mmCIF file of C-alpha atoms in Angstrom:
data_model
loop_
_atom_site.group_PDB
_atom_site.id
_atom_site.type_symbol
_atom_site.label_atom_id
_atom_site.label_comp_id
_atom_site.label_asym_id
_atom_site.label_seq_id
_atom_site.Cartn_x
_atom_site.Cartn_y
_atom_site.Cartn_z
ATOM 1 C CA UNK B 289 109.867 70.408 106.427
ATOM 2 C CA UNK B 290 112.460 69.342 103.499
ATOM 3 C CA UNK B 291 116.323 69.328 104.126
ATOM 4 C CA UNK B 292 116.524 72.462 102.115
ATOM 5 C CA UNK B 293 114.511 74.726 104.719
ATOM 6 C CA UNK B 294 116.120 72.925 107.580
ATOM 7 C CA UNK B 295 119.590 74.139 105.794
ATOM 8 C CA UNK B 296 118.535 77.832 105.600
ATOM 9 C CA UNK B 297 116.646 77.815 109.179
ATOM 10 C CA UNK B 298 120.453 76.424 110.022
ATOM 11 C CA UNK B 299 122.416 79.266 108.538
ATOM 12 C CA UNK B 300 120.136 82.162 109.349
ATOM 13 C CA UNK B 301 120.400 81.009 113.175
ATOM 14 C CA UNK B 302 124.289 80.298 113.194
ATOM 15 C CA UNK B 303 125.406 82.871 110.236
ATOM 16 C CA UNK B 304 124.642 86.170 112.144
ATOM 17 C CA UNK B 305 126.227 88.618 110.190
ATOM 18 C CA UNK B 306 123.718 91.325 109.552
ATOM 19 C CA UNK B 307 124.779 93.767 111.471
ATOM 20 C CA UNK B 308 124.422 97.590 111.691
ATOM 21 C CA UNK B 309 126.520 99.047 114.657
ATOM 22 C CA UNK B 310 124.485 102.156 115.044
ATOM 23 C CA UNK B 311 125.682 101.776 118.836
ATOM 24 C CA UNK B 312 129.130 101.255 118.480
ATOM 25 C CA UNK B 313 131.362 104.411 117.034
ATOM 26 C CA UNK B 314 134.568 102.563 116.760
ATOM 27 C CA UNK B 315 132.998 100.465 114.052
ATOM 28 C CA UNK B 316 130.912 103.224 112.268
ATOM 29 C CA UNK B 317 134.294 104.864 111.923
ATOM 30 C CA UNK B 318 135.707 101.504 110.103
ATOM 31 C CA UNK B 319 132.621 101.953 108.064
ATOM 32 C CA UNK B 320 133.415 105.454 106.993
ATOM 33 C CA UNK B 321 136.704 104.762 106.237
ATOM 34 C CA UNK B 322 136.021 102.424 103.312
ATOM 35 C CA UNK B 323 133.712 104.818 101.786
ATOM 36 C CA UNK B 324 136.408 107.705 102.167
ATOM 37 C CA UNK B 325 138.611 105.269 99.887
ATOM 38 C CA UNK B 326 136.207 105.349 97.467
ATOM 39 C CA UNK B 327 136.254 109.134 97.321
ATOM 40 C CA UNK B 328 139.581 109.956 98.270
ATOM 41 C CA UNK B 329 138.872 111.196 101.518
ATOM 42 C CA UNK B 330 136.548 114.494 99.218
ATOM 43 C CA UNK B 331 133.266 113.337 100.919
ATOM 44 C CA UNK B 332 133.355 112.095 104.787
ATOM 45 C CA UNK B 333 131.334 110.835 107.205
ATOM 46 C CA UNK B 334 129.091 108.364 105.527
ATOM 47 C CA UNK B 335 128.636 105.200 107.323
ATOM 48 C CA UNK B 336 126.323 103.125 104.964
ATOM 49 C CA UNK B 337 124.050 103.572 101.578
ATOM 50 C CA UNK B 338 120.709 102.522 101.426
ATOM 51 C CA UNK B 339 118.327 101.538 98.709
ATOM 52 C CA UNK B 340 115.384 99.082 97.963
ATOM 53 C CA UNK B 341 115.042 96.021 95.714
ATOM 54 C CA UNK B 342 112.284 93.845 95.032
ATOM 55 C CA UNK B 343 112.149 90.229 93.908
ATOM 56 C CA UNK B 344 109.345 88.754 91.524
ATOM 57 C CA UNK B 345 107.065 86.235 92.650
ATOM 58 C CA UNK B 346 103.891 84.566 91.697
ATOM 59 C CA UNK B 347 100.885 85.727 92.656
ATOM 60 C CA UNK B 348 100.250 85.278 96.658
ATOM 61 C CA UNK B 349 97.489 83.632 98.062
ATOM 62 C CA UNK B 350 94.844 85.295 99.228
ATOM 63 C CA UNK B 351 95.152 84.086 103.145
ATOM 64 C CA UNK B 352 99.062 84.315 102.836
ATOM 65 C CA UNK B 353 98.841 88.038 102.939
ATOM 66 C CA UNK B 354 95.353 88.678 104.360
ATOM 67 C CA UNK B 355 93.700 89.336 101.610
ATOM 68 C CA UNK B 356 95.221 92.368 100.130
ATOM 69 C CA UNK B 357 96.796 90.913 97.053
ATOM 70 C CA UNK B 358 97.082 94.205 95.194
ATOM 71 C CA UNK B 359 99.750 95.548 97.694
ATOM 72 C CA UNK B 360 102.115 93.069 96.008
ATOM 73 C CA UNK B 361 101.691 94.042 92.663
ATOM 74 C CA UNK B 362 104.186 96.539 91.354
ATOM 75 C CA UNK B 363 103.369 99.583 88.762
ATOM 76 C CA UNK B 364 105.804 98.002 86.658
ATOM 77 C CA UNK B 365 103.542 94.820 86.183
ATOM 78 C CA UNK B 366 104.522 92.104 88.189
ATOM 79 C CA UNK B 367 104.198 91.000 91.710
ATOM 80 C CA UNK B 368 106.760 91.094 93.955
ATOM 81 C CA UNK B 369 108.241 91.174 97.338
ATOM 82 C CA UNK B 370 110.726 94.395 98.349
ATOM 83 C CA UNK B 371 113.301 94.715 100.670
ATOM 84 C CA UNK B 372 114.940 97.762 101.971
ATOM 85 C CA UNK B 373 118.598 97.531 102.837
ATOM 86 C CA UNK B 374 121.725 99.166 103.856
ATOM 87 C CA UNK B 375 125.012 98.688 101.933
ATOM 88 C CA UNK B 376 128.207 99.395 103.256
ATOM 89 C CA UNK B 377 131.555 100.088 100.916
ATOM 90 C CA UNK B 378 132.657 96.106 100.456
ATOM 91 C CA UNK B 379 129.066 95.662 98.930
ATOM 92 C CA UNK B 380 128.225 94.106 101.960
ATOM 93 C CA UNK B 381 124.335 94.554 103.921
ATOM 94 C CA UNK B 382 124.548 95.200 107.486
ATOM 95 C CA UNK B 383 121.252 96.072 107.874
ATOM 96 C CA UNK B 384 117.557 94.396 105.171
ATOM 97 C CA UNK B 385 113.932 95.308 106.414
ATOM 98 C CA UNK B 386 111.399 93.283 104.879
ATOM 99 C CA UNK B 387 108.092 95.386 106.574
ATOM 100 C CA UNK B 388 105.727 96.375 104.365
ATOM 101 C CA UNK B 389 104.564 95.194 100.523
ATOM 102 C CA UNK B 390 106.635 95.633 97.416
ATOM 103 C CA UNK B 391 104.309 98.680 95.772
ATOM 104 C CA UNK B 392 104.912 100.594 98.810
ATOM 105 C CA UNK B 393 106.836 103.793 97.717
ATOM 106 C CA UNK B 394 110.919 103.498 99.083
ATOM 107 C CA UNK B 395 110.210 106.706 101.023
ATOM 108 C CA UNK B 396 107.645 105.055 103.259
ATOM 109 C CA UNK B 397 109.126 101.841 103.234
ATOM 110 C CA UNK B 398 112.277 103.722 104.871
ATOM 111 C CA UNK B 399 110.397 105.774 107.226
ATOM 112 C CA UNK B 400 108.673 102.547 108.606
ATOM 113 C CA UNK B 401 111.904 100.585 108.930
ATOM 114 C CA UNK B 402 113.582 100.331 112.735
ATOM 115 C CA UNK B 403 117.043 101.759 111.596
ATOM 116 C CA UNK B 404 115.130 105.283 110.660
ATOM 117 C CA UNK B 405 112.756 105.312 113.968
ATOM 118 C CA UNK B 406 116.684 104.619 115.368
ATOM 119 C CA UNK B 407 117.817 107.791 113.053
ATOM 120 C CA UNK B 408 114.723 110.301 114.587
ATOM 121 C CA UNK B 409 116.034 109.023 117.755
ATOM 122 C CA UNK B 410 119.199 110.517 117.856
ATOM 123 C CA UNK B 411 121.259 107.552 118.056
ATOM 124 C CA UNK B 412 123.375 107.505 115.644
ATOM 125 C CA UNK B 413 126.322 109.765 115.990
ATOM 126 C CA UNK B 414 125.945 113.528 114.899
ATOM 127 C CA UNK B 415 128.762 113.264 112.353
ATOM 128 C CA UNK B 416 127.809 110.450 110.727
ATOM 129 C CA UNK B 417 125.129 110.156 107.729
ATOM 130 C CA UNK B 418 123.476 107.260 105.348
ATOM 131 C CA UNK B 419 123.651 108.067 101.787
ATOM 132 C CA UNK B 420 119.957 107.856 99.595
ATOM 133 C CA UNK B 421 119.208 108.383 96.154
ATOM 134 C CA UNK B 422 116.119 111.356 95.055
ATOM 135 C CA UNK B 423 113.562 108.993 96.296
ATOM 136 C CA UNK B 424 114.235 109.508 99.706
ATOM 137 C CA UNK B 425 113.982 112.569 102.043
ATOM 138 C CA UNK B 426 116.867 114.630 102.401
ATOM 139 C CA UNK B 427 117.263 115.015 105.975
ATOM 140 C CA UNK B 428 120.678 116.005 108.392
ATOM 141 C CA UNK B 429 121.840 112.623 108.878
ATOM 142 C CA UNK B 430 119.813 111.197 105.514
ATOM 143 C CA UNK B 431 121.656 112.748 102.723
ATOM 144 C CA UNK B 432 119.688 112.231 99.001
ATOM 145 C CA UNK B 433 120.932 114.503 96.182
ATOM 146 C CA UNK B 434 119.752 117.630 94.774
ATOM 147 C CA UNK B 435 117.185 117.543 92.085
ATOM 148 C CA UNK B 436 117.246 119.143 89.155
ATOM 149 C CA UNK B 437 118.428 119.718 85.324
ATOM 150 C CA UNK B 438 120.092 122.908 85.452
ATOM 151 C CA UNK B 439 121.716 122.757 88.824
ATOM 152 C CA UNK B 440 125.118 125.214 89.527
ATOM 153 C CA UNK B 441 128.600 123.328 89.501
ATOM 154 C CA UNK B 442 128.345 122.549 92.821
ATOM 155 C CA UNK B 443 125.425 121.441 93.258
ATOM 156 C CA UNK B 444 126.554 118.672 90.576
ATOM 157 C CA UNK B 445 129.311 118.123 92.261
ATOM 158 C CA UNK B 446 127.723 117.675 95.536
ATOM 159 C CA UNK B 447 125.619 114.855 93.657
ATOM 160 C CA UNK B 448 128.078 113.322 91.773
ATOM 161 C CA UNK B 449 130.335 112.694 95.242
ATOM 162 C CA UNK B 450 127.070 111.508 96.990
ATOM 163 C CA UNK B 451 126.571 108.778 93.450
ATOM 164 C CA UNK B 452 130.134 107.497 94.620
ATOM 165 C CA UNK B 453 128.947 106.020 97.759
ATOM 166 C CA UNK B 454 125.755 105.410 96.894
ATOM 167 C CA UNK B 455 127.023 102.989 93.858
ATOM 168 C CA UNK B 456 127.910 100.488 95.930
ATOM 169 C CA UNK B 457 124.341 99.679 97.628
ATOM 170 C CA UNK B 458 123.354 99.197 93.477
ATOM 171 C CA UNK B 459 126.926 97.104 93.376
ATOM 172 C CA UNK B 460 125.870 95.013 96.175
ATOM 173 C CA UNK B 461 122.080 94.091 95.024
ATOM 174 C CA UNK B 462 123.504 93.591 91.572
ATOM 175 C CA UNK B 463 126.434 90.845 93.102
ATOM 176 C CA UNK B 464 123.073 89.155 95.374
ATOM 177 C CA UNK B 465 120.769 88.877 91.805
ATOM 178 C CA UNK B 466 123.868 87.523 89.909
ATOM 179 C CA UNK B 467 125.233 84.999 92.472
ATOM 180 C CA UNK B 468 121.724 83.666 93.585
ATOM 181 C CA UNK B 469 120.026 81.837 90.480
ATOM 182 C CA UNK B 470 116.358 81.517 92.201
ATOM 183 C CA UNK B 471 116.428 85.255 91.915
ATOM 184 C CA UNK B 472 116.727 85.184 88.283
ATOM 185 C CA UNK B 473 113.023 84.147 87.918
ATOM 186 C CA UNK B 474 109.891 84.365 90.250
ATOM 187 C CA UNK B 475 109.984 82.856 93.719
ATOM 188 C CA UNK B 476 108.355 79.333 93.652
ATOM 189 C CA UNK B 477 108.184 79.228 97.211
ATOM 190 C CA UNK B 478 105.343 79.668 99.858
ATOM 191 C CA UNK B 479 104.937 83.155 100.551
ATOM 192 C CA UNK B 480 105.562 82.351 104.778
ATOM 193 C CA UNK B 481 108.895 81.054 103.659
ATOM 194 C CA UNK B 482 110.209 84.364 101.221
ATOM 195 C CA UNK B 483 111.468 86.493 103.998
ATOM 196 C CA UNK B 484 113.813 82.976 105.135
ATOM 197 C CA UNK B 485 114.884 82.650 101.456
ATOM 198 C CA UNK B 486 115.916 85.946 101.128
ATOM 199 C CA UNK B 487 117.455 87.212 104.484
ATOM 200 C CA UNK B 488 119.873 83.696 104.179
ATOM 201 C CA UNK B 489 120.518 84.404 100.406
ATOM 202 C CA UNK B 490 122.077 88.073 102.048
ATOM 203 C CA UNK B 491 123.976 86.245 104.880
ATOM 204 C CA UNK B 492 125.689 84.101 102.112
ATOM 205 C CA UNK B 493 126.145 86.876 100.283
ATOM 206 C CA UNK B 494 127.867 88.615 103.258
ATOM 207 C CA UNK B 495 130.279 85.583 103.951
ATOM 208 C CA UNK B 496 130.991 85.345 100.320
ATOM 209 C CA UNK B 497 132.097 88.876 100.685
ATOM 210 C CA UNK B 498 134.742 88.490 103.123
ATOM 211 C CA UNK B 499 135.770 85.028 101.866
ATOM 212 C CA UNK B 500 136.331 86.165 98.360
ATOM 213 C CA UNK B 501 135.462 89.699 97.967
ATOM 214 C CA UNK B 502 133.130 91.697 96.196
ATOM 215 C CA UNK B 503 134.414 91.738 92.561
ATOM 216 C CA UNK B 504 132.904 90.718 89.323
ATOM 217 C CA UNK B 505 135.751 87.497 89.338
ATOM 218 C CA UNK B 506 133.929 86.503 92.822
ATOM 219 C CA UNK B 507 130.616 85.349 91.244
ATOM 220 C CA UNK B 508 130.531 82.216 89.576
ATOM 221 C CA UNK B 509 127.316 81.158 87.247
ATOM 222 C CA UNK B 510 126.349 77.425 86.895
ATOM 223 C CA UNK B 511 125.338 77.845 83.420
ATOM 224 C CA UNK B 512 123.579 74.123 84.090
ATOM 225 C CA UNK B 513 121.480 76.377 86.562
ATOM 226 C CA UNK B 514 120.142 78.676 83.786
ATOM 227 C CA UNK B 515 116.650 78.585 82.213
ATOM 228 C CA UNK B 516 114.715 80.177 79.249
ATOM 229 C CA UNK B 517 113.704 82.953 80.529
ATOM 230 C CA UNK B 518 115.733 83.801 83.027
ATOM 231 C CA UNK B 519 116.935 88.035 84.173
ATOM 232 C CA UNK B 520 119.811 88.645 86.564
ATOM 233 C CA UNK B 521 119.032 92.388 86.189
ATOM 234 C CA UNK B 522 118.047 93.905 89.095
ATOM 235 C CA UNK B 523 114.748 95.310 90.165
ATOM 236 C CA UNK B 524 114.579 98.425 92.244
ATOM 237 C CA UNK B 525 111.642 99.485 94.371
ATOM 238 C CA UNK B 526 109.126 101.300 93.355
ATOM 239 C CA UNK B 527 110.940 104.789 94.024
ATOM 240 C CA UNK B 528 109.743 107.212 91.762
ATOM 241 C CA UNK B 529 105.779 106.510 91.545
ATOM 242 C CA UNK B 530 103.793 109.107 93.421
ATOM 243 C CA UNK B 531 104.528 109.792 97.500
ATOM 244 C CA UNK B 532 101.348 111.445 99.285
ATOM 245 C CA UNK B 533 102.129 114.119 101.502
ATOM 246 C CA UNK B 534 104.918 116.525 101.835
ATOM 247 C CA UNK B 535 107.579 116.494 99.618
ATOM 248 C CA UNK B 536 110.553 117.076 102.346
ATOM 249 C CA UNK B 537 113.073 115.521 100.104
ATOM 250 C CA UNK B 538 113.144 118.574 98.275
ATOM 251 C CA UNK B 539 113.561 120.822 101.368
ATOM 252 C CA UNK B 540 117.166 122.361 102.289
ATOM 253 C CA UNK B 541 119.243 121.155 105.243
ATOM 254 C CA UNK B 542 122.633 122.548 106.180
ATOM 255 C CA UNK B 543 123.951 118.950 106.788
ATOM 256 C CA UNK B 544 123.759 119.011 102.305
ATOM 257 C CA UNK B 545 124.512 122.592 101.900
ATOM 258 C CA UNK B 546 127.798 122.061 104.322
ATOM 259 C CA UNK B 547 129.233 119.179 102.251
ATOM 260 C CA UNK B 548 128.444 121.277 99.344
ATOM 261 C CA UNK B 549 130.654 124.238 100.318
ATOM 262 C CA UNK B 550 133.578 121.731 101.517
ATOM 263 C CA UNK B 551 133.845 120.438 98.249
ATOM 264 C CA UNK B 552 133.419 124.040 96.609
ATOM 265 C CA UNK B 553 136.144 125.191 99.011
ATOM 266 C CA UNK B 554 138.294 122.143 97.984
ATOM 267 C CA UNK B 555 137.870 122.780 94.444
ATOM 268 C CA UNK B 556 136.473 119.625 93.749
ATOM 269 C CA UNK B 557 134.025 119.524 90.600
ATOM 270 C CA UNK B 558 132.592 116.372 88.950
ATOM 271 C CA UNK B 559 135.231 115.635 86.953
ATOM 272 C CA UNK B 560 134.787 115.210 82.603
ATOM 273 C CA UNK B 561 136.004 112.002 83.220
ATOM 274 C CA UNK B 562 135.649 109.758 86.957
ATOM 275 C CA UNK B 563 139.446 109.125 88.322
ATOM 276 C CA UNK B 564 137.740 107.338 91.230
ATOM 277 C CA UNK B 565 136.771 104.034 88.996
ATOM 278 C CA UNK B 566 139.843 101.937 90.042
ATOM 279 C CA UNK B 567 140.055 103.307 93.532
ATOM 280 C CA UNK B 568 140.425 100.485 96.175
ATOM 281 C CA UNK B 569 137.291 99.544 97.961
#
């Protein structure tokens, strides 16, 4: 084993900061209050955003993934590995899951994640919710937005508040991609080793975080580092390809319809123009 992997086995043992206190309300309520500063207290109770992202690789080995190859190739044309993770309103990720291949749709990938089997379980508090984007199923403590062109004023608005918190789980993958250079082209690692590389890559990115904060001034390129070639965009999941089964993200709950008449009873429409993009966060 090289220096380098003894480094990262070091940090991901000592560096535990990926936490999601599903148990503990005190802190769930400290998560909820930075996303209320982000939307000036108009949409409540959310206590994280979720979303997935995938990172390219080269093609994995045939015995390094049992054989099934194909389950790491993405319908956008490249392989890759996905993660799913939670976000909360510093851009920080209290919660990754790395369980199943990167061509998996994020619906499923969700659903087979602990923190949802934790969700179905009742235990995180009734009041609280996580945040999704249309990909996801719109359940009472899973809120995803209403789809649609031509939807009424509310239901826009409803959607717009929900795109307030949920910007900051696209914030916080676009901060990981930009401060982490081996991101910026496929992994050259052994397949075993990815899930290491990238869980350490989020605990750095967590203590960079609180060290220095979540800015775009916070993230430093070594421009020695770059190479022909390289992207720093990020890559989301394969969300919108085909789901099998029931489409229950586009089913009613009253957990949606109930923010949607607080912020029709508050007056609060999507505004022409956002006042919330210098709010403090």
């Amino acid at each position: 084993m090289t220096v380098v992997w003894r480094v990262a086995e070091a940090i991901d043992l000592e560096l535990d900061n990926i936490h999601f206190p599903i148990d503990d309300e005190p802190k769930l309520k400290e998560l909820e209050a930075g996303f209320n500063r982000i939307s000036q207290g108009r949409f409540t109770v959310t206590a994280a955003a979720r979303d997935g992202i995938v990172f390219r690789i080269q093609r994995p080995r045939k015995d390094a993934v049992s054989g099934d190859v194909a389950s790491f190739y993405t319908r956008k044309g490249y392989n890759a590995f996905g993660i799913q993770a939670l976000v909360d309103s510093r851009a920080r990720f209290p919660y990754i899951s790395m369980k199943v291949a990167a061509s998996t749709h994020d619906f499923t990938s969700y659903t087979m994640s602990d923190l949802s089997e934790a969700i179905r379980d009742e235990r995180l508090p009734d009041w609280a919710h996580i945040v999704l984007d249309e990909a996801y199923a719109n359940r009472p403590q899973e809120l995803s937005p209403y789809r649609g062109r031509n939807l009424d004023i509310w239901r826009d608005s409803f959607d717009y508040h929900l795109s307030l918190h949920r910007q900051c789980v696209e914030r916080a993958f676009g901060i990981l991609v930009a401060r982490w250079g081996v991101f910026w082209r496929p992994l050259k690692v052994a397949f075993v080793r990815i899930p290491l590389l990238i869980r350490v890559c989020c605990r750095l990115h967590n203590f960079c975080v609180d060290r220095f904060g979540a800015d775009k001034h916070s993230v430093a390129i070594a421009r020695g580092d770059v190479q022909h070639g390289d992207s720093s965009s990020v890559l989301f999941t394969d969300g919108t390809g085909p789901s099998r089964g029931r489409r229950v993200d586009l089913e009613e709950t009253s957990t949606r319809d109930q923010k949607r008449d607080a912020l029709k009873e508050g007056g609060f429409l999507r505004p022409s123009h956002s006042p919330f993009s210098r709010a403090a966060r």
